[in-house]
Every structure is written in structure tokens, then in C-alpha cells.
XYZ file of C-alpha atoms in Angstrom:
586
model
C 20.813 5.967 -1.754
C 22.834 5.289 1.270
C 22.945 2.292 0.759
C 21.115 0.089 -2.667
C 19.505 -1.876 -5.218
C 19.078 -3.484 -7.304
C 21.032 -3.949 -6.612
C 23.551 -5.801 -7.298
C 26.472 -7.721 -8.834
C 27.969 -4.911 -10.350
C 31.660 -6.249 -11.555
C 31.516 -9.391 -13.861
C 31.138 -9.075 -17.720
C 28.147 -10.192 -19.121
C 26.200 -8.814 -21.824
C 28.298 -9.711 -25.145
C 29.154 -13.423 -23.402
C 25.747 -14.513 -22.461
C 24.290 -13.054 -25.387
C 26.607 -15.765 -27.208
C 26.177 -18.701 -24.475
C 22.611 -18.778 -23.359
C 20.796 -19.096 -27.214
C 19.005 -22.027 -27.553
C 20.886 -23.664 -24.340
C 20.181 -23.615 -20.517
C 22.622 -20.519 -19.386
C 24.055 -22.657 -16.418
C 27.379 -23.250 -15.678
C 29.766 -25.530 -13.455
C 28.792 -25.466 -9.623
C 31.575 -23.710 -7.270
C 32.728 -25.186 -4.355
C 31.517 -23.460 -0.993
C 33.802 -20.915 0.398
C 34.183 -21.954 3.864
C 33.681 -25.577 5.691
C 31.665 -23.517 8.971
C 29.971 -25.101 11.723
C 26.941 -25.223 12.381
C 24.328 -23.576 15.464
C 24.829 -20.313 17.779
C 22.984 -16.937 17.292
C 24.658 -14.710 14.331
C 23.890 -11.140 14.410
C 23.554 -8.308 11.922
C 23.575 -4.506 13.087
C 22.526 -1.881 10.624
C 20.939 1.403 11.645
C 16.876 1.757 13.181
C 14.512 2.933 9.727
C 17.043 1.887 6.853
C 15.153 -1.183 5.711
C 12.672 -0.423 3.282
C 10.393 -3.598 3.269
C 10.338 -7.210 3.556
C 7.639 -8.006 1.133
C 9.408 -9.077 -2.005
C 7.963 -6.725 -4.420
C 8.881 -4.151 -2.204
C 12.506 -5.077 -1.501
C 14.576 -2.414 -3.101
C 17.970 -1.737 -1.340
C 20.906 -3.953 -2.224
C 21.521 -4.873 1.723
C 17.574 -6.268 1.770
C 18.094 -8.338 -1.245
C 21.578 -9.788 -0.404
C 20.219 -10.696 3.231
C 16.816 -11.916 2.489
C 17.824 -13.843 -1.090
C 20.174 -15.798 1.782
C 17.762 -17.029 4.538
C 13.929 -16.436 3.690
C 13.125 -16.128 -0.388
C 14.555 -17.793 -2.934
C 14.766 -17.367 -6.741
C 14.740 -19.102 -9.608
C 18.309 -18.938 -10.217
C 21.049 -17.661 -7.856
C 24.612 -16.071 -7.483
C 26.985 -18.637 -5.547
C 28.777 -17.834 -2.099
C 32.269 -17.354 -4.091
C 35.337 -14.792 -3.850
C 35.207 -15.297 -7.790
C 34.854 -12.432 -9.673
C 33.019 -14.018 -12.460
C 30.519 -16.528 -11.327
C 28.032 -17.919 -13.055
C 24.199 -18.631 -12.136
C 23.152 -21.529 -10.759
C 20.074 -23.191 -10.185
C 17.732 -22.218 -6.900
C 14.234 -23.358 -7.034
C 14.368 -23.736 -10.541
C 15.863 -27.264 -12.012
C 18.043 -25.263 -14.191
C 19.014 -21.718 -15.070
C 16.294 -21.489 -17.885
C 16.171 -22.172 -21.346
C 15.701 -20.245 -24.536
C 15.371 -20.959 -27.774
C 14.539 -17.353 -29.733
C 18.003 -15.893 -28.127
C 16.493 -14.584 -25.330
C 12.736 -13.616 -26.144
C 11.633 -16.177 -24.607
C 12.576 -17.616 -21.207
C 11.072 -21.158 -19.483
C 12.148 -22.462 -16.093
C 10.762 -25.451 -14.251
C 10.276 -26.128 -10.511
C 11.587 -28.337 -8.679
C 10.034 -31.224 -6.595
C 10.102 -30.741 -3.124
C 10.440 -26.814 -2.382
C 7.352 -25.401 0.091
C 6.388 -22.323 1.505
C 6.923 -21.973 5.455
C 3.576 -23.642 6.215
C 4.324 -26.868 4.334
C 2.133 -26.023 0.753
C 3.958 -26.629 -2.395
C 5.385 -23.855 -4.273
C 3.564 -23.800 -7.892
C 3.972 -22.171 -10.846
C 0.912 -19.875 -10.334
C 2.780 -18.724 -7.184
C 5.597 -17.640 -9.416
C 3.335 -15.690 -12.035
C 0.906 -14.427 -9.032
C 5.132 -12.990 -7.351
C 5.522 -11.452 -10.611
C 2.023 -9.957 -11.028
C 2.391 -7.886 -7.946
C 4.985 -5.620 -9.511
C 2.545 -4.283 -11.765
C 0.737 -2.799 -8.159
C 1.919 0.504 -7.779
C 0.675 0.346 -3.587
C 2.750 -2.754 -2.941
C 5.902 -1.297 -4.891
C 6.052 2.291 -4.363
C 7.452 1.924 -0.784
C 10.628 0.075 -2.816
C 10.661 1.577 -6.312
C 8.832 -0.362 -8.448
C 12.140 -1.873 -9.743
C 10.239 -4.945 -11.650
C 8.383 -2.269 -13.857
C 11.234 -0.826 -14.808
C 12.050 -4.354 -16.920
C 9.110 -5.897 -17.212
C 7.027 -2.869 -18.310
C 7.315 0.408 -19.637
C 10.551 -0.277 -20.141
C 13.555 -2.140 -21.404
C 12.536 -5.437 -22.524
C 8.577 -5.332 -21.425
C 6.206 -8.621 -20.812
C 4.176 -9.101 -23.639
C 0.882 -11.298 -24.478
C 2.654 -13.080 -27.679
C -1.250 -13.962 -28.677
C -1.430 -9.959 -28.702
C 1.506 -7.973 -28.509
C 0.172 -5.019 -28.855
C -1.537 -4.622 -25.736
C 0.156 -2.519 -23.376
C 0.535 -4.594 -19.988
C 2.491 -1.461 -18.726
C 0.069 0.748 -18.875
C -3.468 -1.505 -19.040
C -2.725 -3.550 -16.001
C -2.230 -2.918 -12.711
C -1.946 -5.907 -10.849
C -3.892 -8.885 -9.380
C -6.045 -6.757 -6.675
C -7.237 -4.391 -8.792
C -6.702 -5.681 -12.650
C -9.343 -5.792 -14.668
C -10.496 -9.710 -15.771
C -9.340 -8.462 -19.300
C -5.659 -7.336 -18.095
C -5.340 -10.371 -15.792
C -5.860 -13.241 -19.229
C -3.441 -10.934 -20.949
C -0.631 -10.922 -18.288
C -1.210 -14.728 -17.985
C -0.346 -15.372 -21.698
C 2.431 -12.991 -21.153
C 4.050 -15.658 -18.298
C 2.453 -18.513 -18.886
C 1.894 -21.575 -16.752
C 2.337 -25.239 -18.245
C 2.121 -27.500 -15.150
C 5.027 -26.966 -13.638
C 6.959 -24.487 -16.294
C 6.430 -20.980 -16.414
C 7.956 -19.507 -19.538
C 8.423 -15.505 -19.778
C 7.439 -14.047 -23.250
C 9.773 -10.524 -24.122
C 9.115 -8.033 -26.281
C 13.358 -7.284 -26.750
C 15.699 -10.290 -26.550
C 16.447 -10.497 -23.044
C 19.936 -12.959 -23.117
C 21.494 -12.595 -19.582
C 17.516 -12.692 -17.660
C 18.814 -15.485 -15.706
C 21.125 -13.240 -14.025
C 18.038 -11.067 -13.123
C 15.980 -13.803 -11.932
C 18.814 -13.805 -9.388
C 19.041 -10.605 -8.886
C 15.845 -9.004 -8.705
C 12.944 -10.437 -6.424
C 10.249 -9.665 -9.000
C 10.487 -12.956 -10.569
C 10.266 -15.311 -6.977
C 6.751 -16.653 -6.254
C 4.165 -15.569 -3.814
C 1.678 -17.381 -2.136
C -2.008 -15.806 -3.130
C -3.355 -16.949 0.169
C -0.659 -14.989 2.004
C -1.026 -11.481 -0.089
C -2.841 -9.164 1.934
C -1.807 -6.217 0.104
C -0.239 -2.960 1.565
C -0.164 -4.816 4.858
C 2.258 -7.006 4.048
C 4.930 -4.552 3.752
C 6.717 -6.067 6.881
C 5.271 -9.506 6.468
C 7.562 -12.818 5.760
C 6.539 -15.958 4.088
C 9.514 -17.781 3.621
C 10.629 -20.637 1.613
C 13.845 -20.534 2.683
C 15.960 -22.078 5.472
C 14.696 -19.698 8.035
C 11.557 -18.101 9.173
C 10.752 -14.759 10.983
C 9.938 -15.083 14.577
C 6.413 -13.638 14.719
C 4.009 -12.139 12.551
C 6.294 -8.412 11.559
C 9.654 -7.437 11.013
C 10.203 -4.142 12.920
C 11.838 -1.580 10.843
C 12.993 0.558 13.845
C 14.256 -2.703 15.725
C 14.905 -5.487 13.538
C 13.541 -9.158 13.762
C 14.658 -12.424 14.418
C 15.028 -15.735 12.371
C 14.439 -19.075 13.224
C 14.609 -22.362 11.128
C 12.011 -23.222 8.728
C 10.905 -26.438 9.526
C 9.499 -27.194 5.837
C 12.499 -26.176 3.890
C 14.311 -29.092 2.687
C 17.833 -28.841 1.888
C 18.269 -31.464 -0.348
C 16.223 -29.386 -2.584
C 18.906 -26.444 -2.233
C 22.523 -25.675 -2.170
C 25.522 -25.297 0.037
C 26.934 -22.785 -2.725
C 23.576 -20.623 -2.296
C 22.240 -21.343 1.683
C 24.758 -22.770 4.016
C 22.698 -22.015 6.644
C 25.111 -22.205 9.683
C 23.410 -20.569 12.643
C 20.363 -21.898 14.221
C 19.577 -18.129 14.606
C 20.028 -14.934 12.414
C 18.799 -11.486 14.732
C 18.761 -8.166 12.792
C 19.385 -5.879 15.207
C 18.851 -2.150 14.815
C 20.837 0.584 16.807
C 20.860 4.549 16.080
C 23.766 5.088 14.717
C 27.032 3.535 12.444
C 29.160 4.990 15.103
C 27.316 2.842 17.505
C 27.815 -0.018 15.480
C 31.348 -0.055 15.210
C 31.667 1.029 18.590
C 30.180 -2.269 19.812
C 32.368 -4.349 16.916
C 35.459 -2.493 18.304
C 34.638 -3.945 21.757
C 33.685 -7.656 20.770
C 32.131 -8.508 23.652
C 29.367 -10.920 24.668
C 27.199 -11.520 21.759
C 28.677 -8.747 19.431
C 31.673 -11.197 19.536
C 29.733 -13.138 16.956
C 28.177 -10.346 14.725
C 28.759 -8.219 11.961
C 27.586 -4.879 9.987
C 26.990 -4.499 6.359
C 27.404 -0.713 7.123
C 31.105 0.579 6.251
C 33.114 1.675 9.017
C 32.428 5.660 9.992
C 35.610 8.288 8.957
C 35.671 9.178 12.304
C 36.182 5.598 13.412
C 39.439 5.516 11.381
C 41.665 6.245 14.401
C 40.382 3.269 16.396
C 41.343 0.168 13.582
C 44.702 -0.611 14.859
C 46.883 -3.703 13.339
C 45.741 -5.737 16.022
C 42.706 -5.818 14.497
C 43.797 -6.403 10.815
C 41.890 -10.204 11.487
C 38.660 -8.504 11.818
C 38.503 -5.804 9.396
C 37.860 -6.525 5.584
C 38.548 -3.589 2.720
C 36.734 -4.255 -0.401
C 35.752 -2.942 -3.853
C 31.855 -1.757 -4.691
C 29.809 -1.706 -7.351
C 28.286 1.118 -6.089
C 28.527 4.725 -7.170
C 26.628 7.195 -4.954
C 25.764 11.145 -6.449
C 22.534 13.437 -5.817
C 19.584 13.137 -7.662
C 17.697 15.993 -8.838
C 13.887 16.844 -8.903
C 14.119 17.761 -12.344
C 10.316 19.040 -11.897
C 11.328 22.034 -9.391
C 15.012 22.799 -11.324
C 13.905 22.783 -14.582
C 16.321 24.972 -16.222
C 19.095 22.952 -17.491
C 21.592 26.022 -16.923
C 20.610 26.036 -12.548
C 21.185 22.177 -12.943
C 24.425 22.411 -14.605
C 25.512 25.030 -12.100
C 24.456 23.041 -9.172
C 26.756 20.440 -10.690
C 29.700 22.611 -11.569
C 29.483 23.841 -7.802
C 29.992 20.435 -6.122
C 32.755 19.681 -3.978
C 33.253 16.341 -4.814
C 36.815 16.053 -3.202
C 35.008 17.450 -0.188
C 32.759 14.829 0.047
C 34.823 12.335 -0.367
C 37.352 13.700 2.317
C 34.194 13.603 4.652
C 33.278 10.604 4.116
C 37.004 8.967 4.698
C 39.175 10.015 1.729
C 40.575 7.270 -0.620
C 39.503 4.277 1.684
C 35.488 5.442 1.081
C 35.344 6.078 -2.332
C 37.005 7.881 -5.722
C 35.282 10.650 -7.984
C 33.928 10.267 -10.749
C 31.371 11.524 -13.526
C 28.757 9.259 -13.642
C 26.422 7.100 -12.054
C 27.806 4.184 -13.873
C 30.149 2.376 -12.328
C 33.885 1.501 -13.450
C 33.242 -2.317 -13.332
C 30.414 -2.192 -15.743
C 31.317 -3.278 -18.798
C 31.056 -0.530 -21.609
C 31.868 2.167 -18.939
C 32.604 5.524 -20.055
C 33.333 8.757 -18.710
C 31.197 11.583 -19.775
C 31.718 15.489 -20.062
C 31.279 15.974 -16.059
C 34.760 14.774 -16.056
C 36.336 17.806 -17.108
C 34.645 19.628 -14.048
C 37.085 20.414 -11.153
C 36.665 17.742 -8.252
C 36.809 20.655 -5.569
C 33.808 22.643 -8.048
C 34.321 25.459 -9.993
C 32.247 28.225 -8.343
C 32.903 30.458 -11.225
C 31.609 28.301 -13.822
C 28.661 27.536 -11.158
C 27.800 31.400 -11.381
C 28.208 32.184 -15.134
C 25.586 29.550 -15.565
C 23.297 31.242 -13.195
C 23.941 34.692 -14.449
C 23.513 36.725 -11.098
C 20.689 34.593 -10.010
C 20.338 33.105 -6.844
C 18.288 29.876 -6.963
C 16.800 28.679 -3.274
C 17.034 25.013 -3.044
C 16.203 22.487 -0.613
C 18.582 19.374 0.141
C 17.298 16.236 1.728
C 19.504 13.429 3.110
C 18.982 10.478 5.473
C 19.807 11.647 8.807
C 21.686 8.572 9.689
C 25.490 9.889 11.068
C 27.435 12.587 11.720
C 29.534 11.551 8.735
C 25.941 12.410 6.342
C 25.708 15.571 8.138
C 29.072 16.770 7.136
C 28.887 16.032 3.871
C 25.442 18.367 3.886
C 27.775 21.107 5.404
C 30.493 20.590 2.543
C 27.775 20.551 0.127
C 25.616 23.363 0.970
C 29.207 25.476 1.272
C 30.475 24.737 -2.348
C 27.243 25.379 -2.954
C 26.377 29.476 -1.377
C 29.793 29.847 -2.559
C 28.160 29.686 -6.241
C 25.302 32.077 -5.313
C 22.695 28.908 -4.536
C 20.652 30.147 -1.264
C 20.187 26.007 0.636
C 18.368 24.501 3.225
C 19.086 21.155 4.520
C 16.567 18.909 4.839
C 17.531 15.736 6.825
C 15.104 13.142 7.322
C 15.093 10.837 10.535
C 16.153 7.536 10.203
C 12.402 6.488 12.076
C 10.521 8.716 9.968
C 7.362 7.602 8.284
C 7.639 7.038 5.811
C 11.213 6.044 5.363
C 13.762 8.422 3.273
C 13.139 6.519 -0.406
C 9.676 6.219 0.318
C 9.655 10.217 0.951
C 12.240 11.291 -1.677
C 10.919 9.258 -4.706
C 7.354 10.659 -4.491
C 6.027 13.095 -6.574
C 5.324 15.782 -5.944
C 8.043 16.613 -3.032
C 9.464 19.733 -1.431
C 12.314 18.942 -2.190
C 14.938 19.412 -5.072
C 18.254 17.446 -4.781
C 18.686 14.512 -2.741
C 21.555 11.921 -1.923
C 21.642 8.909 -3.604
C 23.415 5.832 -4.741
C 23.161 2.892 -7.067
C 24.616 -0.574 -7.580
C 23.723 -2.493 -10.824
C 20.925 -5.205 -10.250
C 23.234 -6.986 -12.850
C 26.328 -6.539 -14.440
C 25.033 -4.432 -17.393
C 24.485 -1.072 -18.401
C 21.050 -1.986 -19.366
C 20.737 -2.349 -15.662
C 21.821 1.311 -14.532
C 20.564 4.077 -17.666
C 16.902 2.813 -17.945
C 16.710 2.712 -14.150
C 17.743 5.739 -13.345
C 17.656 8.228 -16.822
C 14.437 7.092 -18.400
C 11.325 9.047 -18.094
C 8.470 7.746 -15.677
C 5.333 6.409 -17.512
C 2.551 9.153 -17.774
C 0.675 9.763 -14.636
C 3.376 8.130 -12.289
C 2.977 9.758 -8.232
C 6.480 7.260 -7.478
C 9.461 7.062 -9.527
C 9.795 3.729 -11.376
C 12.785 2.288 -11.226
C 15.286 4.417 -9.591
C 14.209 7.673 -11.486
C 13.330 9.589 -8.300
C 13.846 13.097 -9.725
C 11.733 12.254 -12.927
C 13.902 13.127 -14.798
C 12.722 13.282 -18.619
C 14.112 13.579 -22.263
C 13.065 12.025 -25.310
C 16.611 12.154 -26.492
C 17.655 9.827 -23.875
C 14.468 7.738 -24.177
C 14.876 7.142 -27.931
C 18.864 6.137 -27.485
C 17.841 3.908 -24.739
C 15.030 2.513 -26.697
C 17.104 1.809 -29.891
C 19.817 -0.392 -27.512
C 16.850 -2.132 -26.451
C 15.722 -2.819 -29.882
C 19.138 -3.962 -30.677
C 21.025 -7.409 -30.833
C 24.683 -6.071 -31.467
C 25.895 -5.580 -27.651
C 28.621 -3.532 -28.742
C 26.083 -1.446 -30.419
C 23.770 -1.760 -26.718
C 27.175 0.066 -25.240
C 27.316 2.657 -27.312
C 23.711 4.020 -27.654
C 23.752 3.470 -23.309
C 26.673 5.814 -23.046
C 25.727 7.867 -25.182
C 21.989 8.181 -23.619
C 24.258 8.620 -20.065
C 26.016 11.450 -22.215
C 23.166 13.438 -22.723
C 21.448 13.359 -19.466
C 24.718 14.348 -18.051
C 24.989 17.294 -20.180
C 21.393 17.581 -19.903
C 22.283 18.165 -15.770
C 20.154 15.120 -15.069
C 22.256 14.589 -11.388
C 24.932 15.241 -9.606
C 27.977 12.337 -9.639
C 30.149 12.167 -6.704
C 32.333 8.595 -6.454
C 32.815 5.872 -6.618
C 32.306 3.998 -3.439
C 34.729 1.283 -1.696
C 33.971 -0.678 1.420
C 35.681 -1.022 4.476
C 33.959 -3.239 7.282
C 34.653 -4.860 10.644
C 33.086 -8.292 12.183
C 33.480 -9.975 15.636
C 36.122 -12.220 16.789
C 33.899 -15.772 16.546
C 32.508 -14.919 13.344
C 33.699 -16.759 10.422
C 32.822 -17.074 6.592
C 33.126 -13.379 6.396
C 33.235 -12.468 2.906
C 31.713 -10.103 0.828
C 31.133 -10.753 -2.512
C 29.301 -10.615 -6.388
C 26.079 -12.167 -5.177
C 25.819 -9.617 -2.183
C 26.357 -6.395 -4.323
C 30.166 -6.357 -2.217
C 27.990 -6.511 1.346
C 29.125 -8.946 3.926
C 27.122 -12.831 2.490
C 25.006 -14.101 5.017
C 25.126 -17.122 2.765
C 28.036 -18.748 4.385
C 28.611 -17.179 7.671
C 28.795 -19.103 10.959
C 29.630 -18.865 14.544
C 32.870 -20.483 15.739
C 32.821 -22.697 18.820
């Protein structure tokens, strides 16, 4: 995507440690100090670009800028990452009295709420409002506007809810959701997380050792009100339990919305380290364009003087950061890699797919996008900070693309192909020119397809559909946690039977039971070194297999306004700009 998921935190090592530290124990750790002493009151605001946001309903929350904004000032979790410059934080407590315990290494999970934390309208937060939150990922019209990125863990697929009374009922495929389940469904998904007063405990069908890092991560574990849920219409609906509140009854997607404080949130039942909660008011304010954006940042004038972007400065903005500015301008790393999926339902000839691959001008994209300062290339859509990363055979392709490869492959043919991107900047559109170049250079006959940033629906919603004119689109991924477990299911395994929306991140539906099987035997194993391997190895074959097209690793380079401070982006925010601990200076 342009910008993502899941998410998320992308750089710490994980797996092998937690699998180790969290049996049998609560997985919590000491509590960081907060990273700035800000002041607070004043109006903070956040520009991003008219059509990007994808949802505010929690299930359908999907791109990593929505998750590190929103886990900040409206929903929170049962566990949270901490506003630190630490690379290697650890969990903490959020609504939850502690970060979970387990006692089966990871099977099972059990959290308790604490005392104290409401929804916006003053009604205590319960346990069945944490197992009705997680119930609504099972509803395939309340998630496919997002992905469906709950289903993608907690059913058909890596570690999968199960009724322990019965596991072998198949939630993933039997139930559907608390609108529409059948009575049946609904007891077993119950059993599956169960309610005990005020504990909800999570019942696995694989060990599941670092889930309190998801529970931070990933919004499909934070409660919902049942009153609230009136289904699909609720895409752009806000019922917060957080520190703030949305003005009015809809957040605009074209426009934006502004937040307020919550007058039932009680801070003593949160943290500094999670919700400083500075300004009085948060707007999200939505322009047409990232070259508008840093236009106005460049300026810093009236209000802009206190806002900021999570979008990454424009290549042709380059010229226009002198030093004087070096106080206001922030380079970063990213746990983001971005490449092009492929609709592995039109190509379906491994041979066209490898070609299209072979044919990339990866350097070229990169230049166009801002050379070293944007991003690096790279083979995969893992990235380097994942532990157990691993280049694949994709490396030994040419960065510029190797157009005679590209046309071996095809053997004279001439395959027509469509390209869709979201039509967001001149920077996207010359990196469609670059592509669709290296591309007719190889014999590949290409239309662009760019979709408006207002279209209806939005790009992901369009792209991940099937089925979809379309057969290769951009696209980008940040781990929802540190893990590979949380990038090769996502994105590589096949979509359940019958799917009309890629689960997960799998878009392109791409399938092959190769891939499947490896990822299923990591999931059946305890080893994590083992986990590393057969992940790798299942990226290793879909590479080969021409499953998508990698392009780079991505870097971040972002500007903020002169009476902004707290700027910081970090683990928790998948490397955005925090909200977390941001304030305006006097």
C-alpha cells in the first residue's frame, strides 16, 4: 500500500525471546519513562491526503497510519507499545491490568479489565464488549473495506480461535459473525473467548507466545459496545474510550474530523507512556496532495505552525529542506517494504509473472521516489529488521531489470496488463511511467490505471476485491508485529474458499499449497528457529513462484511545524510521527 498495516512495529526481536519469557508468567515488563515533559492545551493538527483513510470502525482499521493515530486518542487495547525512542520496548498494560497470562506456553491467553475504564457515554467497558470487538472480525461486510486482518490470525489461519469443548469445529469457516451467525456458531465462538466476570481468556489452536504484542498491535482484540454496532454504517463511526472523542456523529474521509476530550475517560486508569494527551484538540485535516502538505509545513504559518504529516516529504520537495530547517525535519528508518502485488487469477502463468518481475526497474523507482533518502531495493516483502530475514532468489535480478531475461520468459508473447495505483502525487505517477517503460521494453503491452484519491470506494477497498480488472497493483507492508509470522501468512497464504476480499493482505489471491503446507508446519511448530526457516523458505517459493513484485525497502523523511514538540516517530507507530506524546508549545 502507500502507506500500511498492520501494521506495525516492525524492528524489535521477538519470537525466540517471548517464546522463552511469557510461559506460565504475565509477558509484562518494566514501565518506560515518557519521552517528553509537553504542555498541555492548543489545537494540534495532522495533514494527510483527502480518501487515504480507510475506516474508523475498529474492525475495519487496516493501514498502519489509522492504527498508530487512533490506538493514541480514541481506542484502546488490551496491552500497548510505549511512547519510547527504544528500539526494543516491551508491552505494557492498557485497559487490561496486566499484559496477560499463560500457562500452556501460549495456547491459552487470559487478561482482566480494569476498574474504572468507560466508553464515551459513561457505560462500563465489560468483558462481553471485548469478545462482541473480536466477534466482528469474523463479518466479512464490516472488514472487507480494511482487509479482514483479524481473520488472518484468528481464523483460517496461523494460530486460529478454537472451541477447546470442540476443537474441531471450524469457527473460520462456520461462523460469520454476531449479525448474521447462526445461534450454533455464536455458543461455539463464546467457548472459544470466553468470559469469566471480568476475564476473558483466548483459547488457540497453535501456541501463540508473543499475542500480547498483537493485542497491541492489531485492533481485533479491543472491545465494542453492542449497543453502538450498527453494522456497515459504522464504517466512519467513533465510540471512543479513549482521551478524546470525535466531534460529531462521522469522520469525513475526504476532509478529516476533529477531536475533542472525552469527558468519561479517566486517566488514572491509563498511562503517560501510552496517552499523554497534550492538546485539548487533535484536527485531521485532509488536503489534495503531499506536495500541498509540505508546502504548507515549509511555510509554518498560522496554525500549520503547530502541525505535522505522517506522509514523507515528496522527491520533488528535496530542493526546498535547507539547514535552516534541520530543527524541523526528522529522517528515520521503516519497517515498511513496499512492491506490487499481483492478481495471480488474471497472470496465471508463472513464466508472464516471473517476466513481469525480471522487467522491473527497481533502481528507477526508487530514483523517483527520492533515491537513497526514500528507500533501498530489495527482494522481498519482508523486511530487513525482521528477525529471521532472508534474501530470496529475486536478489540475483538486476535492480535496473533485465529486459532480456523479461522476454525469454515470455517467448515472443506480448501479455496486455493493466496497472492500478493510488492517484495521490506526481511522485506515484512517475513511478507508473518508470514502470510501465521497463516494462514495454520487455514486450508487456500496459495501461495505467490510477485511482482517485476520493474514489468510492477507496484504492484497498477496490484493489483487494475479487474479481478486479486489474492485474498488478502497488503495495506495501509493515509487520503488525515484529515476526515473520506476521508478514508470510498475511500476504502469501491462500484465501479461504469462496473469499470475494482478500484476507489478510493477500489481495492478488495468490495460492500454492507448497507455501500453505510450509507455513502451516511453522505454525504447528514450537522450535522458533525452526518457525524461521519453514517462513523463509515458504517466502522462497512464492518468490520463485512470481507471487509479487519487490521493490525496497522504505525510509522516512518528515517535516513538522515550528511550535510542535514531542515529535518522534517510533516502534509503537510502525516509524509514523506518535500522536502519543505530541504537544503544542506556548
Amino acid at each position: 500500500m502507500t502507506k500500511k498495516l498492520l501494521s506495525r512495529v516492525g524492528v524489535i526481536a521477538v519470537t525466540g525471546v517471548l517464546a522463552a519469557a511469557l510461559a506460565a508468567c504475565s509477558s509484562g515488563g518494566g514501565t518506560p519513562a515518557p519521552t517528553s515533559s509537553g504542555q498541555k492545551g492548543g489545537t494540534l493538527t495532522s495533514l494527510d491526503v483527502s480518501g487515504e483513510y480507510e475506516a474508523t470502525d475498529p474492525v475495519g482499521v487496516y493501514l498502519g497510519v489509522e492504527i498508530a493515530n487512533f490506538r493514541r486518542i480514541v481506542y484502546r487495547g488490551l496491552t500497548a507499545l510505549p511512547i519510547t525512542a527504544d528500539k526494543n520496548p516491551k508491552v505494557v498494560a492498557d485497559l487490561a491490568t496486566d499484559t496477560g497470562t499463560t500457562k500452556d506456553e501460549g495456547k491459552t491467553w487470559s487478561f482482566t479489565l480494569k476498574k474504572g475504564v468507560k466508553w464515551q457515554d459513561g457505560t462500563a467497558i465489560t468483558c462481553a464488549d471485548l469478545q462482541y470487538g473480536l466477534s466482528r472480525s469474523y463479518d466479512a461486510s464490516l472488514v472487507a473495506g480494511g482487509g479482514g486482518v483479524g481473520l488472518t490470525y484468528f481464523g483460517d489461519g496461523s494460530y486460529n480461535l478454537i472451541d477447546p469443548s470442540d476443537p474441531s469445529y471450524d469457527l473460520a469457516t462456520e461462523y460469520t459473525g454476531p449479525l448474521t451467525g447462526t445461534p450454533e456458531a455464536q455458543a461455539h465462538f463464546e467457548k472459544a473467548a470466553s468470559c469469566s466476570g471480568d476475564t476473558i481468556t483466548y483459547h488457540f489452536q497453535n501456541p501463540w507466545a508473543d499475542f500480547p504484542y498483537a493485542t497491541a498491535a492489531l485492533f481485533s482484540t479491543d472491545p465494542y459496545e453492542k449497543s453502538f454496532d450498527k453494522g456497515a454504517a459504522n464504517l466512519f463511526t467513533i465510540n471512543s474510550n479513549g482521551p478524546y472523542k470525535l466531534e460529531g456523529d462521522t469522520f469525513d474521509q475526504n476532509a478529516g474530523g476533529t477531536f475533542v476530550r472525552n469527558p468519561a475517560y479517566d486517566a488514572s486508569t491509563d498511562s503517560k507512556v501510552v496517552r499523554a494527551a497534550y492538546p485539548d484538540t487533535i484536527k485531521f485535516e485532509f488536503v489534495d496532495s503531499p506536495e500541498t502538505i509540505t508546502e504548507r509545513l515549509l511555510a509554518d504559518s498560522g496554525s500549520d505552525q503547530a502541525a505535522y504529516s505522517p506522509l514523507n516529504i515528496p522527491s520533488d520537495k528535496y530542493s526546498e529542506i535547507t539547514p535552516d530547517l534541520s530543527s524541523r525535519v526528522v529522517t528515520s528508518t521503516s519497517p515498511y517494504t513496499r512492491f506490487l502485488e499481483i492478481n495471480s487469477k488474471t497472470l496465471t502463468d508463472p513464466n508472464v509473472r516471473n517476466a513481469l518481475i525480471a522487467a522491473t526497474d527497481k533502481a528507477g523507482v526508487i530514483k523517483a521516489e527520492g533515491g537513497s533518502k526514500w528507500g533501498i531495493p530489495t527482494s522481498t516483502v519482508v523486511s530487513s529488521a525482521i528477525p529471521g530475514f532472508k534474501e530470496n532468489s529475486l536478489s540475483k535480478i538486476d535492480p535496473n531489470g533485465d529486459a532480456a531475461a523479461a522476454k525469454k520468459l515470455l517467448g515472443g508473447a506480448t501479455p496486455e496488463i493493466r496497472f492500478a495505483f493510488a492517484d495521490t502525487s506526481t511522485v506515484i505517477e512517475q513511478v507508473a511511467a518508470v514502470l510501465q517503460q521497463s516494462w514495454e521494453k520487455a514486450g508487456f503491452k500496459v495501461t495505467l490505471d490510477p485511482i482517485a484519491k476520493d474514489a468510492k470506494p477507496g484504492y484497498y477497498a477496490q484493489v483487494g476485491s475479487d474479481p478486479k480488472p486489474i492485474d498488478v497493483f502497488f503495495a506495501g507492508w509493515a509487520a503488525d508485529w515484529p515476526s515473520l509470522f506476521a508478514v508470510v501468512p498475511p500476504i502469501l497464504q491462500s484465501n479461504p474458499k469462496g473469499a470475494t476480499f482478500g484476507v489478510g493482505f493477500n489481495y492478488g489471491f495468490y495460492s500454492n499449497p507448497k507455501v500453505d503446507g510450509l507455513i502451516k508446519q511453522a505454525n504447528q511448530s514450537t522450535d522458533t528457529a525452526e518457525q524461521q526457516k519453514l517462513l523463509t523458505e515458504a517466502d522462497a517459493a512464492a518468490a520463485a513462484d512470481g507471487a509479487y513484485v519487490p521493490l525496497a525497502n522504505q525510509n522516512n523523511y518528515f517535516i513538522y511545524g515550528s511550535k510542535l514538540g514531542g515529535f518522534l516517530p517510533d516502534v509503537a507507530s510502525s516509524y509514523y510521527p506518535d500522536l502519543g506524546g505530541m504537544y503544542v508549545k506556548k
